[in-house]
XYZ file of C-alpha atoms in Angstrom:
363
model
C -29.308 55.435 -19.657
C -31.453 53.769 -22.348
C -31.792 50.371 -20.691
C -33.529 51.715 -17.603
C -37.122 51.840 -16.492
C -37.293 54.694 -14.028
C -34.118 54.162 -12.002
C -34.078 50.374 -12.420
C -31.749 48.750 -14.971
C -33.533 46.384 -17.358
C -30.747 45.273 -19.716
C -26.996 44.699 -19.957
C -24.847 47.630 -18.880
C -21.143 48.340 -18.791
C -18.844 49.861 -16.210
C -15.212 50.991 -16.338
C -13.008 48.454 -14.556
C -11.438 51.303 -12.615
C -14.841 51.982 -11.003
C -15.052 48.551 -9.332
C -14.172 49.923 -5.884
C -16.927 52.533 -6.091
C -19.308 49.863 -7.399
C -18.733 47.687 -4.328
C -18.914 50.712 -2.018
C -22.370 51.485 -3.424
C -23.509 47.977 -2.525
C -22.047 48.205 0.981
C -24.288 51.217 1.576
C -27.279 48.946 0.933
C -26.273 45.566 2.434
C -23.317 43.786 4.055
C -21.025 42.511 1.302
C -19.000 39.285 1.447
C -16.301 39.157 -1.213
C -12.984 37.482 -2.088
C -9.927 39.091 -0.463
C -6.262 38.142 -0.374
C -4.921 36.085 2.524
C -1.200 35.573 2.030
C -0.822 33.805 -1.291
C -4.383 32.470 -1.157
C -7.856 34.028 -1.109
C -10.867 33.848 1.203
C -14.443 35.101 1.271
C -15.144 37.503 4.132
C -17.059 40.682 4.932
C -15.499 43.774 3.369
C -15.769 47.321 4.668
C -14.802 48.953 1.372
C -14.340 48.109 -2.277
C -10.602 48.615 -1.885
C -10.337 45.277 -0.041
C -11.675 43.307 -3.000
C -9.360 40.914 -4.855
C -10.519 41.386 -8.448
C -8.194 38.737 -9.890
C -8.299 35.690 -7.658
C -7.832 31.945 -7.710
C -10.455 29.679 -6.090
C -10.717 30.574 -2.410
C -9.413 28.274 0.337
C -12.966 27.479 1.450
C -15.842 27.840 -0.998
C -18.530 30.509 -0.553
C -20.696 27.654 0.704
C -19.372 28.682 4.116
C -21.632 31.754 4.021
C -24.756 29.646 3.467
C -23.757 26.667 5.631
C -21.284 27.849 8.234
C -18.419 25.529 9.271
C -19.559 25.838 12.908
C -23.061 27.081 13.646
C -25.092 27.420 16.833
C -28.608 26.090 16.356
C -30.006 27.087 19.745
C -29.045 27.620 23.368
C -30.765 26.100 26.382
C -30.958 27.139 30.006
C -32.566 25.928 33.182
C -34.774 28.748 34.482
C -36.939 29.552 37.444
C -40.612 28.699 37.120
C -41.683 32.354 37.022
C -39.328 33.196 34.111
C -40.300 32.645 30.482
C -37.281 33.390 28.281
C -37.507 31.451 25.014
C -39.600 28.360 24.373
C -39.781 26.288 27.546
C -40.608 22.735 28.504
C -40.530 20.650 31.654
C -37.900 17.950 31.957
C -37.750 15.741 35.039
C -39.323 18.467 37.119
C -36.974 21.187 35.817
C -37.984 24.054 33.519
C -35.722 24.118 30.430
C -35.991 27.039 27.969
C -34.627 27.131 24.433
C -33.533 30.243 22.478
C -32.925 30.416 18.725
C -29.294 31.501 18.453
C -28.767 30.749 14.771
C -26.772 33.344 12.847
C -28.265 36.603 11.641
C -30.082 35.871 8.391
C -30.590 39.441 7.181
C -29.979 40.272 3.534
C -26.394 40.311 2.312
C -24.507 40.371 -0.978
C -22.185 37.489 -1.888
C -19.892 39.137 -4.421
C -17.542 37.694 -7.036
C -18.859 34.120 -6.978
C -17.442 31.989 -9.789
C -19.780 29.891 -11.999
C -18.606 26.577 -10.518
C -19.474 27.767 -7.011
C -22.900 29.006 -8.129
C -23.548 25.508 -9.487
C -22.584 24.078 -6.102
C -25.449 26.071 -4.578
C -27.870 24.129 -6.776
C -26.705 20.887 -5.140
C -26.939 22.351 -1.634
C -30.435 23.624 -2.421
C -31.522 20.078 -3.260
C -30.119 18.811 0.046
C -31.259 21.548 2.417
C -34.386 22.963 0.730
C -35.854 19.777 -0.687
C -38.330 17.403 0.912
C -36.719 17.783 4.364
C -35.904 21.484 4.441
C -33.360 23.119 6.736
C -34.813 26.487 7.843
C -31.427 27.986 8.738
C -29.892 27.277 5.325
C -33.015 28.077 3.319
C -33.582 31.458 4.967
C -29.915 32.386 4.588
C -30.001 31.327 0.924
C -33.168 33.331 0.296
C -31.620 36.441 1.814
C -28.305 36.211 -0.045
C -27.939 38.150 -3.281
C -25.511 36.499 -5.695
C -23.215 38.743 -7.717
C -21.364 36.238 -9.881
C -18.416 36.712 -12.210
C -17.615 34.724 -15.342
C -14.120 33.263 -15.670
C -12.478 34.724 -18.760
C -9.104 33.562 -17.363
C -8.815 29.861 -16.410
C -7.966 29.058 -12.792
C -5.038 26.881 -11.705
C -6.768 23.487 -11.356
C -10.200 23.913 -12.929
C -12.046 21.582 -15.300
C -15.531 23.118 -15.066
C -16.209 23.141 -18.820
C -16.296 19.338 -18.978
C -18.990 19.262 -16.273
C -20.978 22.145 -17.800
C -20.489 24.290 -14.694
C -18.331 27.019 -16.254
C -16.427 29.030 -17.253
C -19.612 30.965 -18.084
C -22.873 31.145 -16.185
C -26.431 31.251 -17.503
C -28.562 31.129 -14.337
C -28.506 31.357 -10.566
C -27.338 34.948 -10.236
C -28.801 38.332 -9.368
C -26.009 40.121 -11.217
C -23.394 38.633 -13.537
C -20.085 40.365 -14.255
C -17.704 39.662 -17.119
C -14.411 41.517 -17.309
C -13.502 42.567 -20.840
C -10.144 44.357 -20.588
C -10.846 47.798 -19.097
C -14.634 47.333 -18.959
C -17.083 45.138 -17.081
C -20.206 43.802 -18.751
C -22.987 43.533 -16.163
C -26.077 41.408 -16.798
C -29.176 41.414 -14.599
C -30.668 38.114 -13.451
C -33.402 39.226 -11.030
C -35.409 42.165 -9.776
C -33.194 42.250 -6.679
C -30.162 42.501 -8.924
C -31.700 45.325 -10.903
C -32.474 47.136 -7.664
C -28.823 46.873 -6.614
C -27.841 48.864 -9.701
C -30.273 51.710 -9.091
C -28.729 55.190 -9.160
C -25.196 54.002 -9.908
C -23.719 56.757 -12.027
C -20.759 54.727 -13.290
C -23.001 52.555 -15.510
C -23.974 53.003 -19.144
C -25.761 50.902 -21.724
C -23.688 47.978 -23.015
C -23.227 47.845 -26.799
C -24.173 44.578 -28.470
C -20.601 43.673 -29.360
C -19.761 43.213 -25.666
C -22.102 40.207 -25.464
C -20.395 38.689 -28.512
C -16.971 39.387 -27.012
C -18.053 37.730 -23.776
C -18.920 34.501 -25.585
C -15.640 34.588 -27.489
C -13.618 35.050 -24.295
C -15.466 32.250 -22.520
C -14.876 29.925 -25.466
C -11.169 30.667 -25.328
C -11.092 30.114 -21.574
C -12.784 26.721 -21.909
C -10.086 25.583 -24.334
C -7.298 26.734 -22.012
C -8.410 24.940 -18.843
C -5.434 23.201 -17.179
C -7.388 20.033 -16.356
C -9.907 17.863 -18.117
C -12.041 15.002 -16.870
C -13.401 12.030 -18.738
C -17.201 12.304 -18.663
C -18.318 10.004 -21.473
C -19.795 6.833 -19.942
C -18.200 7.753 -16.618
C -21.166 6.398 -14.671
C -20.833 3.029 -16.380
C -17.085 2.962 -15.803
C -17.530 3.632 -12.100
C -20.227 0.996 -11.676
C -18.107 -1.588 -13.521
C -14.836 -0.899 -11.694
C -15.525 -1.100 -7.981
C -12.576 -3.524 -7.647
C -10.151 -1.637 -9.903
C -6.503 -1.503 -8.705
C -6.699 2.305 -8.612
C -8.578 2.095 -5.300
C -5.728 0.219 -3.653
C -3.342 2.849 -4.981
C -5.473 5.548 -3.376
C -5.449 3.654 -0.083
C -1.678 3.702 -0.046
C -1.475 7.429 -0.830
C -4.477 8.926 0.977
C -3.836 10.198 4.525
C -7.514 10.246 5.433
C -7.139 13.848 6.605
C -10.438 15.078 5.152
C -9.004 18.205 3.504
C -10.590 17.398 0.141
C -14.076 17.308 1.657
C -13.544 20.437 3.761
C -12.719 22.510 0.662
C -15.377 20.905 -1.564
C -18.267 23.266 -2.405
C -20.840 20.461 -2.662
C -20.011 18.428 0.462
C -22.836 18.933 2.945
C -22.335 16.491 5.833
C -22.282 17.814 9.376
C -22.262 16.597 12.958
C -24.499 17.886 15.769
C -23.462 18.028 19.400
C -24.422 19.684 22.682
C -21.945 21.691 24.738
C -22.912 21.931 28.396
C -21.552 24.778 30.497
C -19.704 23.990 33.714
C -22.675 25.195 35.772
C -24.669 22.262 34.332
C -27.669 24.534 33.848
C -27.061 25.991 30.369
C -25.428 25.169 27.058
C -25.703 25.264 23.282
C -26.457 22.863 20.461
C -24.091 23.326 17.549
C -23.392 21.702 14.245
C -20.126 21.628 12.359
C -18.905 20.321 9.035
C -18.007 16.635 9.046
C -16.088 14.509 6.573
C -16.636 11.033 5.177
C -12.850 10.771 4.843
C -12.458 10.609 8.632
C -12.516 7.114 10.119
C -15.023 7.927 12.888
C -17.541 9.330 10.388
C -18.901 5.874 9.562
C -18.781 4.455 13.065
C -22.178 3.451 14.401
C -23.605 1.953 17.589
C -21.494 -0.643 19.407
C -18.414 0.519 17.535
C -18.977 -1.034 14.115
C -17.453 0.976 11.258
C -18.639 0.154 7.775
C -15.917 2.234 6.063
C -12.991 1.692 8.398
C -10.342 1.258 5.691
C -8.902 4.302 3.916
C -9.480 2.567 0.590
C -13.228 2.439 1.195
C -13.357 6.065 2.287
C -11.266 7.319 -0.642
C -13.394 5.321 -3.054
C -16.631 6.518 -1.484
C -15.772 10.205 -1.923
C -15.105 9.841 -5.623
C -18.206 7.718 -6.198
C -20.305 10.251 -4.290
C -18.950 13.180 -6.321
C -19.034 11.593 -9.760
C -21.900 9.087 -9.564
C -24.195 9.015 -6.540
C -25.077 12.711 -6.390
C -25.847 12.667 -10.118
C -28.183 9.730 -9.554
C -29.802 11.313 -6.507
C -30.272 14.912 -7.661
C -29.631 14.761 -11.417
C -26.856 17.281 -10.748
C -23.125 16.766 -10.772
C -21.571 16.370 -7.352
C -18.303 17.754 -8.705
C -18.350 21.260 -10.173
C -14.755 21.239 -11.428
C -13.382 23.958 -9.152
C -10.165 22.003 -8.531
C -9.929 22.886 -4.825
C -9.459 19.261 -3.762
C -6.615 18.842 -6.273
C -4.845 22.014 -5.177
C -5.286 21.276 -1.460
C -4.296 17.599 -1.361
C -0.901 17.224 0.309
C -0.212 13.939 -1.504
C -1.432 15.186 -4.911
C -4.440 12.926 -5.360
C -6.309 14.117 -8.453
C -9.790 12.764 -9.179
C -9.397 13.662 -12.874
C -6.461 11.218 -12.964
C -8.634 8.577 -11.286
C -11.336 9.040 -13.949
C -8.701 8.848 -16.687
C -7.291 5.620 -15.235
C -10.721 4.026 -15.152
C -11.207 5.077 -18.766
C -7.906 3.585 -19.852
C -6.237 6.923 -20.598
């Protein structure tokens, strides 16, 4: 192969689409692989044992691949009262008792996250700002560092997407170790890191990609962007939101929204969680866990002495949209909505934030 240095790929290569199963199998021999698979009529990310399990053509998964980096429920550590002569874990003395703590966070060994769409890769950039910024989260950051991203461009629009208008798709230019683009019966594979190049070592199904495949990729992505089923008003959206905090649309949302929290659970950029301790019945051991939380739930904003500063559904529905479309942009200079459309598809009362933006803009 011309675009190789030794056994390491250094430029774009191509692969027959029929070889995808073998391609994934080659990766599984190196690392655990998490990929999209079918679950009924929907799709989920989970560990695969062979390339035959992979769903090559899939709609946005029920939960975003964020769940691999920030698990829905995660044990931070366990604790146990021990005898003085024992020394399991890091120990301290508490009211005359010896309490020892053990790091029980999930295995953070290297893995491959396969088939990630551009919008979901952009969501990782937001999570990185939250968890690896000034106040870093060691569990997330180590997992993120040890996760290889094999992304795939969207040459076919998904059912509810509007990524193009937020510059988060349908193509990807950064944030990947490998980038796949399906062009009929061939895949174009681009390398984004040394780790990605290493993944491709000694794969016999690869050959150098001719230049026209890169041009065809851009043409297909341009077509996909024009065929997206949704669009969102972005021009002066920040000004519209700041000027319309009392708009009638918020009362309409109050009447429709159930406050169930589904939209935040499926959102790839929502990052809130709750932390709690679970004590075993023996009262001498337990675990500290954290789990995803939602600002759409009434108890989320309840503070000491029972005060709740977002008790009404209207306030909670309004807050979510402001956080996605305004506040995260102000805080991180990154969009809090990546246009995946999961919240639209999952909402049981058909609330659509693109419609909200259009209403504010007078459309």
